[in-house]
Amino acid sequence: MTAEYQLSITQTMYFQVEIPFPAEFPMFTSFSSQSAFVNRPALGIMPPENFPEKLAESLLSVAPSGMSRVQTMACGSCSNENAYKAMFIWYRNKERGHNIPSDEDMSSCMINQSPGCPDLSILSFMGGFHGRTMGCLATTHSKAIHKLDVPSFDWPIAPFPKLKYPLEEFTRENAQEEARCLEEVEDLIVQWRQKGRPVAGIVIEPIQAEGGDNHATPDFFKKLRNIARKHGSAFHVDEVQTGGGTTGKFWAHEHWGMDDPADIVSFSKKMLTGGFYHKDELQADKAYRIFNTWMGDPSKNLFLAEVLNVIRRENLLEEVTRSGKTLLQGLYQLQDQYPNLLSSARGQGTFCAIDIRDDATRNSIILKARDKGVLLGGCGDRSIRFRPALVFKEHHVHMFLNVFSDVLAEHN
Amino acid sequence: MTAEYQLSITQTMYFQVEIPFPAEFPMFTSFSSQSAFVNRPALGIMPPENFPEKLAESLLSVAPSGMSRVQTMACGSCSNENAYKAMFIWYRNKERGHNIPSDEDMSSCMINQSPGCPDLSILSFMGGFHGRTMGCLATTHSKAIHKLDVPSFDWPIAPFPKLKYPLEEFTRENAQEEARCLEEVEDLIVQWRQKGRPVAGIVIEPIQAEGGDNHATPDFFKKLRNIARKHGSAFHVDEVQTGGGTTGKFWAHEHWGMDDPADIVSFSKKMLTGGFYHKDELQADKAYRIFNTWMGDPSKNLFLAEVLNVIRRENLLEEVTRSGKTLLQGLYQLQDQYPNLLSSARGQGTFCAIDIRDDATRNSIILKARDKGVLLGGCGDRSIRFRPALVFKEHHVHMFLNVFSDVLAEHN
């Protein structure tokens, strides 16, 4: 394998492959790259000279529809925390009619009091995961172990649709379930406004990942986006897990087919750096409002630019779509073969999952697979999630299904 | 200059010097290092094989007194957020008598409600700066621009001593001021307990940096540490700005001369990676409670290990102490020369500051100095802070004082 494959392989969190690459690997021999590795700049005040170009080559070359701005951050949690702050700032500026803050705003915020620190909220969904710092954690509702013992905010939590799979076989029931959840979203927005804690933003994953690979239809997301618009809340799509190509599109929200899918899209993981894209109006009105010392790490943009080159040159999104279809087909077959063990196979691209009879069996399957050389992860209460790298091809699918089938036979 | 100087120089946020280093620089040619650069592991679940050794060589070789554990993080805010979480978890485990959480704990935390998300608080100080994510921001009180429009927590905020400089000339008044602040701390702890929002931890900087380079005496910190112990609150020393050698000791809290200075010490910036040290009892009782995907970046430990080698080999802490004394002496002289312009010169090591007549003059001095090739930063309302790199020697002090003196002459 070549050095480029090495880069693509490291995009996944579930493979760590040590493959030698050539000593003349240009990333380590060009002076400007070496400088980017050794120097860790305070990006917000002293970016390297070529930083805008590097952003154009890397992050901005894959900007979501309607967004030409990006803010880098060092990790996924910081990305979402700062995205929330951008939404709060935007919302309060609207409320103030874009006038300058009052003296009371300025003095009360210093001691954590309203109106300077306003009673605003972010609406999130049960089963969602958006990180573990205290702002993010107030919108995370996937497992108690993440949240226990940490103080939180009184923010609204809506139900995420619990759909039946395959989605296309249960369209009527699924549409009803989605309508129920959307109605609840609107009720919560009204309730929290009445409580004096308006919803400044809605945050959602295109596929609830940590919470159990829960899908919803494009129709659900379109209607939700419209509800946000109608009530003056910003719409934040968290693509930390789903972004980077694994669903067969670069961003999972592209499957919704919308020109204006979101006000903010956050990312991390496969993107090798954290950060968020945003629409022009979500730009903070003053410097130093969205800011910290490092604001990311420019050396990661160099890696990302290389990864994007490989994705394009090798048509990896098409490959992901192809191997994802084969993977899901294989999971359907295994589900037919082991109806007491498996259910609800689902996925988009290679971002697939399947439910296992119970938690204990799920964990045993993950351990047995590991002993046979396949790293799987759990999500939700009793699901297994599949997160292969972008270089996972059809023949890898067959290799995997053989191993998985053997492991399942031991558990039937 | 050699490559090693390059590393030391990049430790500061205020110099960006591009000096070529040899192509055979071992960091980029050894296989294991290249692997550390290219692979970005999910450290919490798949650390590189040699990660414990690398931590022993780097972060653990400079662990504060009484601490043998370290948790790496990707940035300063995440370091403090997770340190706060560690204090909340520790505090609740004490309250529960180390019994397992109740069903009510587990279910209520999923919807942000108490007792699972308890009403606990962190006591912080007016003028403190601890980061900009939402938990950190609730303890940051240095400038309104950081906090405006972001919802916050009702947590206690104590006054930080406003001392007169040089400290040794005003011992009696300063001791009174410190006693006043300590009394207020105890009052707030009692008040917040009565409000049903007990203080799980106290967070403080050894020198309030962003807030204006505000110093307090070792006696103040010793008594504060005792107050924390007496009331069962954890004591968190935030060394994000002060750590890494710039005060002449590796950690600024070493100037207090205590065997048990803190329960938690957080760091970032000069350490090239974020994270926090902690005492054994602050270790979370279960895996995945203090956790995220990246939890830092092991390639930064390689750089830190090299930086520490240079610090030791070149006795840079002694150099900092020596050039710091010369710098402070020079500032005292300029203050005598320009009594209407300058006041309150203060510092430890090269971590120095001086107050300027007013905000506008301060900003003008910073700009003029920049035009003469010296990068200075502001802090507080009207202070200039000096933050040279560890390789800043006595002859650099004289070069700097010459330039600074010229700039001051233009403003007198």
mmCIF file of C-alpha atoms in Angstrom, chain B residues 18-339:
data_model
loop_
_atom_site.group_PDB
_atom_site.id
_atom_site.type_symbol
_atom_site.label_atom_id
_atom_site.label_comp_id
_atom_site.label_asym_id
_atom_site.label_seq_id
_atom_site.Cartn_x
_atom_site.Cartn_y
_atom_site.Cartn_z
ATOM 1 C CA GLU B 18 10.853 30.834 10.773
ATOM 2 C CA ILE B 19 14.318 29.351 11.085
ATOM 3 C CA PRO B 20 15.326 26.470 8.784
ATOM 4 C CA PHE B 21 16.244 23.304 10.608
ATOM 5 C CA PRO B 22 18.284 20.379 9.300
ATOM 6 C CA ALA B 23 16.534 17.937 6.965
ATOM 7 C CA GLU B 24 17.816 15.074 9.098
ATOM 8 C CA PHE B 25 15.869 16.413 12.075
ATOM 9 C CA PRO B 26 15.167 13.075 13.791
ATOM 10 C CA MET B 27 11.572 13.891 14.625
ATOM 11 C CA PHE B 28 10.596 13.610 10.971
ATOM 12 C CA THR B 29 12.748 10.695 9.909
ATOM 13 C CA SER B 30 12.140 8.049 12.581
ATOM 14 C CA PHE B 31 9.346 5.727 11.640
ATOM 15 C CA SER B 32 7.523 5.822 14.964
ATOM 16 C CA SER B 33 7.443 9.625 14.894
ATOM 17 C CA GLN B 34 6.114 9.727 11.353
ATOM 18 C CA SER B 35 3.428 7.318 12.395
ATOM 19 C CA ALA B 36 2.512 9.595 15.313
ATOM 20 C CA PHE B 37 2.146 12.530 12.921
ATOM 21 C CA VAL B 38 0.111 10.793 10.249
ATOM 22 C CA ASN B 39 -2.149 8.708 12.478
ATOM 23 C CA ARG B 40 -4.613 10.607 14.616
ATOM 24 C CA PRO B 41 -5.744 7.943 17.074
ATOM 25 C CA ALA B 42 -8.845 7.818 19.247
ATOM 26 C CA LEU B 43 -6.588 8.015 22.305
ATOM 27 C CA GLY B 44 -9.205 6.960 24.848
ATOM 28 C CA ILE B 45 -9.793 3.587 23.260
ATOM 29 C CA MET B 46 -6.802 3.012 20.956
ATOM 30 C CA PRO B 47 -3.691 4.752 22.216
ATOM 31 C CA PRO B 48 -0.455 4.034 20.337
ATOM 32 C CA GLU B 49 1.482 1.137 21.846
ATOM 33 C CA ASN B 50 4.166 3.368 23.390
ATOM 34 C CA PHE B 51 1.806 6.036 24.734
ATOM 35 C CA PRO B 52 2.438 5.417 28.469
ATOM 36 C CA GLU B 53 6.210 5.645 27.904
ATOM 37 C CA LYS B 54 5.797 8.843 25.919
ATOM 38 C CA LEU B 55 3.707 10.323 28.728
ATOM 39 C CA ALA B 56 6.357 9.316 31.274
ATOM 40 C CA GLU B 57 9.057 11.040 29.193
ATOM 41 C CA SER B 58 7.033 14.164 28.651
ATOM 42 C CA LEU B 59 4.135 15.234 30.868
ATOM 43 C CA LEU B 60 4.724 12.968 33.856
ATOM 44 C CA SER B 61 8.390 13.988 34.097
ATOM 45 C CA VAL B 62 7.205 17.446 35.216
ATOM 46 C CA ALA B 63 4.147 16.423 37.263
ATOM 47 C CA PRO B 64 3.332 18.817 40.143
ATOM 48 C CA SER B 65 3.961 17.721 43.730
ATOM 49 C CA GLY B 66 1.546 15.015 44.905
ATOM 50 C CA MET B 67 0.266 14.126 41.449
ATOM 51 C CA SER B 68 1.141 11.029 39.476
ATOM 52 C CA ARG B 69 -1.772 11.044 37.040
ATOM 53 C CA VAL B 70 -2.364 13.083 33.920
ATOM 54 C CA GLN B 71 -5.226 13.282 31.435
ATOM 55 C CA THR B 72 -4.382 14.797 28.048
ATOM 56 C CA MET B 73 -6.917 16.939 26.170
ATOM 57 C CA ALA B 74 -6.918 18.732 22.819
ATOM 58 C CA CYS B 75 -7.124 22.319 24.124
ATOM 59 C CA GLY B 76 -7.158 24.511 27.215
ATOM 60 C CA SER B 77 -10.943 24.858 27.439
ATOM 61 C CA CYS B 78 -11.462 21.108 27.167
ATOM 62 C CA SER B 79 -8.830 20.662 29.874
ATOM 63 C CA ASN B 80 -10.719 22.864 32.304
ATOM 64 C CA GLU B 81 -14.147 21.514 31.309
ATOM 65 C CA ASN B 82 -12.986 17.983 32.044
ATOM 66 C CA ALA B 83 -11.230 19.044 35.236
ATOM 67 C CA TYR B 84 -14.549 20.534 36.420
ATOM 68 C CA LYS B 85 -16.313 17.301 35.502
ATOM 69 C CA ALA B 86 -13.726 15.322 37.478
ATOM 70 C CA MET B 87 -14.425 17.550 40.513
ATOM 71 C CA PHE B 88 -18.206 17.170 40.176
ATOM 72 C CA ILE B 89 -17.902 13.375 39.878
ATOM 73 C CA TRP B 90 -15.568 13.235 42.891
ATOM 74 C CA TYR B 91 -17.895 15.443 44.935
ATOM 75 C CA ARG B 92 -21.044 13.450 44.155
ATOM 76 C CA ASN B 93 -19.278 10.161 44.856
ATOM 77 C CA LYS B 94 -18.382 11.516 48.294
ATOM 78 C CA GLU B 95 -22.000 12.623 48.863
ATOM 79 C CA ARG B 96 -23.244 9.162 47.871
ATOM 80 C CA GLY B 97 -20.770 7.511 50.240
ATOM 81 C CA HIS B 98 -19.229 5.903 47.149
ATOM 82 C CA ASN B 99 -22.391 3.817 46.659
ATOM 83 C CA ILE B 100 -23.665 3.196 43.150
ATOM 84 C CA PRO B 101 -25.913 5.916 41.683
ATOM 85 C CA SER B 102 -29.658 5.486 42.249
ATOM 86 C CA ASP B 103 -32.134 4.740 39.463
ATOM 87 C CA GLU B 104 -33.363 8.296 39.915
ATOM 88 C CA ASP B 105 -29.811 9.603 39.375
ATOM 89 C CA MET B 106 -29.530 7.598 36.173
ATOM 90 C CA SER B 107 -32.906 8.575 34.706
ATOM 91 C CA SER B 108 -32.967 12.244 35.743
ATOM 92 C CA CYS B 109 -29.526 12.955 34.293
ATOM 93 C CA MET B 110 -30.752 11.942 30.827
ATOM 94 C CA ILE B 111 -33.113 14.939 30.823
ATOM 95 C CA ASN B 112 -30.708 17.431 32.483
ATOM 96 C CA GLN B 113 -32.546 17.285 35.826
ATOM 97 C CA SER B 114 -31.338 16.888 39.391
ATOM 98 C CA PRO B 115 -30.353 14.704 41.225
ATOM 99 C CA GLY B 116 -28.604 13.103 38.212
ATOM 100 C CA CYS B 117 -27.458 16.503 36.947
ATOM 101 C CA PRO B 118 -26.923 17.986 40.399
ATOM 102 C CA ASP B 119 -27.078 21.622 41.468
ATOM 103 C CA LEU B 120 -23.360 21.930 42.160
ATOM 104 C CA SER B 121 -21.115 24.914 41.523
ATOM 105 C CA ILE B 122 -17.495 25.938 40.955
ATOM 106 C CA LEU B 123 -16.275 28.992 42.854
ATOM 107 C CA SER B 124 -14.203 31.337 40.712
ATOM 108 C CA PHE B 125 -12.678 34.798 41.079
ATOM 109 C CA MET B 126 -13.533 38.160 39.565
ATOM 110 C CA GLY B 127 -10.912 38.874 36.912
ATOM 111 C CA GLY B 128 -10.199 35.175 36.343
ATOM 112 C CA PHE B 129 -9.981 33.598 32.916
ATOM 113 C CA HIS B 130 -10.477 29.844 32.464
ATOM 114 C CA GLY B 131 -11.634 29.456 28.881
ATOM 115 C CA ARG B 132 -14.623 30.057 26.640
ATOM 116 C CA THR B 133 -16.671 26.884 26.407
ATOM 117 C CA MET B 134 -19.843 27.095 28.462
ATOM 118 C CA GLY B 135 -18.622 25.453 31.685
ATOM 119 C CA CYS B 136 -15.322 27.345 31.612
ATOM 120 C CA LEU B 137 -17.052 30.560 30.657
ATOM 121 C CA ALA B 138 -19.177 30.410 33.811
ATOM 122 C CA THR B 139 -15.890 30.789 35.761
ATOM 123 C CA THR B 140 -14.355 33.425 33.456
ATOM 124 C CA HIS B 141 -14.805 37.053 34.543
ATOM 125 C CA SER B 142 -12.159 39.124 32.830
ATOM 126 C CA LYS B 143 -13.855 40.869 29.871
ATOM 127 C CA ALA B 144 -17.482 41.285 28.803
ATOM 128 C CA ILE B 145 -16.671 40.440 25.170
ATOM 129 C CA HIS B 146 -15.971 36.823 26.258
ATOM 130 C CA LYS B 147 -19.267 36.341 28.061
ATOM 131 C CA LEU B 148 -21.902 38.546 26.425
ATOM 132 C CA ASP B 149 -24.976 36.691 25.094
ATOM 133 C CA VAL B 150 -23.939 33.241 26.342
ATOM 134 C CA PRO B 151 -26.220 31.575 28.940
ATOM 135 C CA SER B 152 -24.434 30.744 32.178
ATOM 136 C CA PHE B 153 -24.668 29.109 35.605
ATOM 137 C CA ASP B 154 -25.498 30.733 38.931
ATOM 138 C CA TRP B 155 -22.110 30.013 40.530
ATOM 139 C CA PRO B 156 -20.313 32.025 43.250
ATOM 140 C CA ILE B 157 -17.712 34.624 42.263
ATOM 141 C CA ALA B 158 -15.242 35.840 44.887
ATOM 142 C CA PRO B 159 -13.105 39.012 44.753
ATOM 143 C CA PHE B 160 -9.465 38.437 43.834
ATOM 144 C CA PRO B 161 -7.088 40.539 45.985
ATOM 145 C CA LYS B 162 -6.252 43.927 44.522
ATOM 146 C CA LEU B 163 -2.708 44.332 45.798
ATOM 147 C CA LYS B 164 -0.209 47.174 45.712
ATOM 148 C CA TYR B 165 3.132 46.675 43.993
ATOM 149 C CA PRO B 166 5.942 46.006 44.715
ATOM 150 C CA LEU B 167 4.297 43.480 47.066
ATOM 151 C CA GLU B 168 7.147 43.658 49.596
ATOM 152 C CA GLU B 169 6.624 47.396 50.118
ATOM 153 C CA PHE B 170 2.948 47.067 51.032
ATOM 154 C CA THR B 171 2.871 43.882 53.113
ATOM 155 C CA ARG B 172 0.434 45.104 55.762
ATOM 156 C CA GLU B 173 -2.177 46.570 53.406
ATOM 157 C CA ASN B 174 -1.862 43.608 51.053
ATOM 158 C CA ALA B 175 -2.342 41.121 53.900
ATOM 159 C CA GLN B 176 -5.531 42.957 54.908
ATOM 160 C CA GLU B 177 -6.835 42.869 51.353
ATOM 161 C CA GLU B 178 -6.095 39.156 51.071
ATOM 162 C CA ALA B 179 -7.838 38.466 54.392
ATOM 163 C CA ARG B 180 -10.910 40.341 53.143
ATOM 164 C CA CYS B 181 -11.066 38.193 49.998
ATOM 165 C CA LEU B 182 -10.566 34.925 51.893
ATOM 166 C CA GLU B 183 -13.384 35.837 54.271
ATOM 167 C CA GLU B 184 -15.620 36.476 51.273
ATOM 168 C CA VAL B 185 -14.677 33.073 49.832
ATOM 169 C CA GLU B 186 -15.808 31.329 53.009
ATOM 170 C CA ASP B 187 -19.025 33.361 53.108
ATOM 171 C CA LEU B 188 -19.823 32.427 49.516
ATOM 172 C CA ILE B 189 -19.181 28.726 50.142
ATOM 173 C CA VAL B 190 -21.628 28.813 53.071
ATOM 174 C CA GLN B 191 -24.212 30.857 51.120
ATOM 175 C CA TRP B 192 -24.139 28.569 48.104
ATOM 176 C CA ARG B 193 -24.454 25.489 50.309
ATOM 177 C CA GLN B 194 -27.519 27.073 51.875
ATOM 178 C CA LYS B 195 -28.889 27.833 48.396
ATOM 179 C CA GLY B 196 -28.668 24.094 47.636
ATOM 180 C CA ARG B 197 -25.858 24.572 45.149
ATOM 181 C CA PRO B 198 -22.714 23.454 47.049
ATOM 182 C CA VAL B 199 -19.247 24.410 45.863
ATOM 183 C CA ALA B 200 -17.684 21.208 44.460
ATOM 184 C CA GLY B 201 -14.465 22.980 43.519
ATOM 185 C CA ILE B 202 -12.532 26.237 43.601
ATOM 186 C CA VAL B 203 -10.629 27.282 40.486
ATOM 187 C CA ILE B 204 -7.902 29.911 40.451
ATOM 188 C CA GLU B 205 -4.886 31.057 38.452
ATOM 189 C CA PRO B 206 -1.558 31.496 40.323
ATOM 190 C CA ILE B 207 -1.332 34.850 38.560
ATOM 191 C CA GLN B 208 -4.540 36.213 37.009
ATOM 192 C CA ALA B 209 -3.209 36.639 33.491
ATOM 193 C CA GLU B 210 -5.911 37.686 31.016
ATOM 194 C CA GLY B 211 -7.523 39.664 33.855
ATOM 195 C CA GLY B 212 -4.515 41.988 34.210
ATOM 196 C CA ASP B 213 -1.534 40.083 35.687
ATOM 197 C CA ASN B 214 -2.924 40.250 39.199
ATOM 198 C CA HIS B 215 -0.658 38.632 41.797
ATOM 199 C CA ALA B 216 -1.396 37.317 45.274
ATOM 200 C CA THR B 217 1.038 36.118 47.933
ATOM 201 C CA PRO B 218 1.912 32.486 48.761
ATOM 202 C CA ASP B 219 0.176 33.063 52.102
ATOM 203 C CA PHE B 220 -3.104 33.800 50.279
ATOM 204 C CA PHE B 221 -2.905 30.614 48.236
ATOM 205 C CA LYS B 222 -1.986 28.490 51.275
ATOM 206 C CA LYS B 223 -4.977 29.793 53.195
ATOM 207 C CA LEU B 224 -7.282 29.365 50.206
ATOM 208 C CA ARG B 225 -6.119 25.782 49.754
ATOM 209 C CA ASN B 226 -6.945 25.189 53.443
ATOM 210 C CA ILE B 227 -10.400 26.727 53.051
ATOM 211 C CA ALA B 228 -11.079 24.333 50.160
ATOM 212 C CA ARG B 229 -9.986 21.396 52.308
ATOM 213 C CA LYS B 230 -12.033 22.540 55.297
ATOM 214 C CA HIS B 231 -15.237 22.825 53.233
ATOM 215 C CA GLY B 232 -14.714 19.634 51.227
ATOM 216 C CA SER B 233 -14.261 21.434 47.893
ATOM 217 C CA ALA B 234 -11.617 20.352 45.379
ATOM 218 C CA PHE B 235 -8.840 22.861 44.641
ATOM 219 C CA HIS B 236 -8.038 23.388 40.967
ATOM 220 C CA VAL B 237 -5.030 25.484 39.959
ATOM 221 C CA ASP B 238 -5.302 26.628 36.343
ATOM 222 C CA GLU B 239 -1.756 26.877 34.942
ATOM 223 C CA VAL B 240 -2.773 27.222 31.289
ATOM 224 C CA GLN B 241 -0.994 30.582 31.078
ATOM 225 C CA THR B 242 1.501 30.334 33.950
ATOM 226 C CA GLY B 243 2.773 26.764 33.425
ATOM 227 C CA GLY B 244 5.801 25.639 31.443
ATOM 228 C CA GLY B 245 8.655 27.604 33.041
ATOM 229 C CA THR B 246 7.953 31.240 32.305
ATOM 230 C CA THR B 247 7.760 32.246 35.995
ATOM 231 C CA GLY B 248 11.195 30.730 36.660
ATOM 232 C CA LYS B 249 9.717 27.538 38.115
ATOM 233 C CA PHE B 250 8.125 24.939 35.905
ATOM 234 C CA TRP B 251 4.748 25.583 37.571
ATOM 235 C CA ALA B 252 3.923 28.951 39.083
ATOM 236 C CA HIS B 253 2.350 27.276 42.127
ATOM 237 C CA GLU B 254 5.823 25.985 43.092
ATOM 238 C CA HIS B 255 6.499 29.511 44.351
ATOM 239 C CA TRP B 256 3.992 28.792 47.156
ATOM 240 C CA GLY B 257 6.320 26.126 48.606
ATOM 241 C CA MET B 258 3.591 23.580 49.398
ATOM 242 C CA ASP B 259 3.766 19.768 49.381
ATOM 243 C CA ASP B 260 0.081 19.481 48.542
ATOM 244 C CA PRO B 261 -0.633 22.569 46.447
ATOM 245 C CA ALA B 262 -3.732 21.340 44.582
ATOM 246 C CA ASP B 263 -6.075 18.496 43.696
ATOM 247 C CA ILE B 264 -6.028 19.363 40.002
ATOM 248 C CA VAL B 265 -3.571 21.361 37.868
ATOM 249 C CA SER B 266 -4.622 22.107 34.286
ATOM 250 C CA PHE B 267 -2.319 23.182 31.457
ATOM 251 C CA SER B 268 -2.161 23.977 27.713
ATOM 252 C CA LYS B 269 -0.357 26.635 25.570
ATOM 253 C CA LYS B 270 3.389 26.284 26.309
ATOM 254 C CA MET B 271 2.849 22.590 27.069
ATOM 255 C CA LEU B 272 1.878 22.179 23.373
ATOM 256 C CA THR B 273 -0.979 19.863 24.424
ATOM 257 C CA GLY B 274 -3.881 20.470 26.778
ATOM 258 C CA GLY B 275 -4.659 18.354 29.827
ATOM 259 C CA PHE B 276 -4.715 18.189 33.591
ATOM 260 C CA TYR B 277 -2.811 16.490 36.377
ATOM 261 C CA HIS B 278 -4.798 15.199 39.308
ATOM 262 C CA LYS B 279 -4.506 13.401 42.594
ATOM 263 C CA ASP B 280 -5.496 9.743 42.750
ATOM 264 C CA GLU B 281 -8.851 10.453 44.413
ATOM 265 C CA LEU B 282 -9.891 12.721 41.526
ATOM 266 C CA GLN B 283 -9.685 9.789 39.108
ATOM 267 C CA ALA B 284 -13.222 9.089 37.810
ATOM 268 C CA ASP B 285 -14.579 5.825 39.220
ATOM 269 C CA LYS B 286 -15.536 4.407 35.813
ATOM 270 C CA ALA B 287 -14.244 4.413 32.251
ATOM 271 C CA TYR B 288 -15.917 6.723 29.701
ATOM 272 C CA ARG B 289 -16.789 9.378 32.313
ATOM 273 C CA ILE B 290 -13.833 11.604 31.380
ATOM 274 C CA PHE B 291 -13.522 10.794 27.719
ATOM 275 C CA ASN B 292 -13.759 12.002 24.157
ATOM 276 C CA THR B 293 -12.566 10.818 20.768
ATOM 277 C CA TRP B 294 -9.144 12.411 20.432
ATOM 278 C CA MET B 295 -8.287 13.341 24.024
ATOM 279 C CA GLY B 296 -5.312 15.273 22.751
ATOM 280 C CA ASP B 297 -2.793 14.386 20.069
ATOM 281 C CA PRO B 298 0.194 12.152 20.843
ATOM 282 C CA SER B 299 2.408 13.924 18.281
ATOM 283 C CA LYS B 300 2.419 16.951 20.618
ATOM 284 C CA ASN B 301 3.981 14.816 23.372
ATOM 285 C CA LEU B 302 6.951 14.179 21.074
ATOM 286 C CA PHE B 303 7.481 17.918 20.735
ATOM 287 C CA LEU B 304 7.032 18.475 24.455
ATOM 288 C CA ALA B 305 9.633 15.804 25.287
ATOM 289 C CA GLU B 306 12.133 17.672 23.050
ATOM 290 C CA VAL B 307 11.239 21.015 24.611
ATOM 291 C CA LEU B 308 11.796 19.567 28.103
ATOM 292 C CA ASN B 309 15.200 18.224 27.018
ATOM 293 C CA VAL B 310 16.219 21.697 25.896
ATOM 294 C CA ILE B 311 14.886 23.316 29.077
ATOM 295 C CA ARG B 312 17.013 20.938 31.172
ATOM 296 C CA ARG B 313 20.132 20.955 29.027
ATOM 297 C CA GLU B 314 20.248 24.713 28.760
ATOM 298 C CA ASN B 315 19.094 25.425 32.321
ATOM 299 C CA LEU B 316 16.360 27.607 30.919
ATOM 300 C CA LEU B 317 14.517 27.978 34.225
ATOM 301 C CA GLU B 318 17.635 29.614 35.696
ATOM 302 C CA GLU B 319 17.953 31.755 32.589
ATOM 303 C CA VAL B 320 14.328 32.837 32.950
ATOM 304 C CA THR B 321 14.887 33.739 36.610
ATOM 305 C CA ARG B 322 17.986 35.759 35.684
ATOM 306 C CA SER B 323 16.494 37.602 32.708
ATOM 307 C CA GLY B 324 13.218 38.066 34.614
ATOM 308 C CA LYS B 325 15.055 39.913 37.388
ATOM 309 C CA THR B 326 16.779 42.130 34.842
ATOM 310 C CA LEU B 327 13.493 42.781 33.061
ATOM 311 C CA LEU B 328 11.650 43.723 36.254
ATOM 312 C CA GLN B 329 14.566 45.910 37.370
ATOM 313 C CA GLY B 330 14.406 47.686 34.019
ATOM 314 C CA LEU B 331 10.660 48.186 34.355
ATOM 315 C CA TYR B 332 11.125 49.674 37.833
ATOM 316 C CA GLN B 333 13.663 52.132 36.400
ATOM 317 C CA LEU B 334 11.357 53.152 33.556
ATOM 318 C CA GLN B 335 8.535 53.566 36.060
ATOM 319 C CA ASP B 336 10.706 55.938 38.088
ATOM 320 C CA GLN B 337 11.585 57.772 34.905
ATOM 321 C CA TYR B 338 7.968 58.044 33.663
ATOM 322 C CA PRO B 339 5.828 58.227 36.833
#
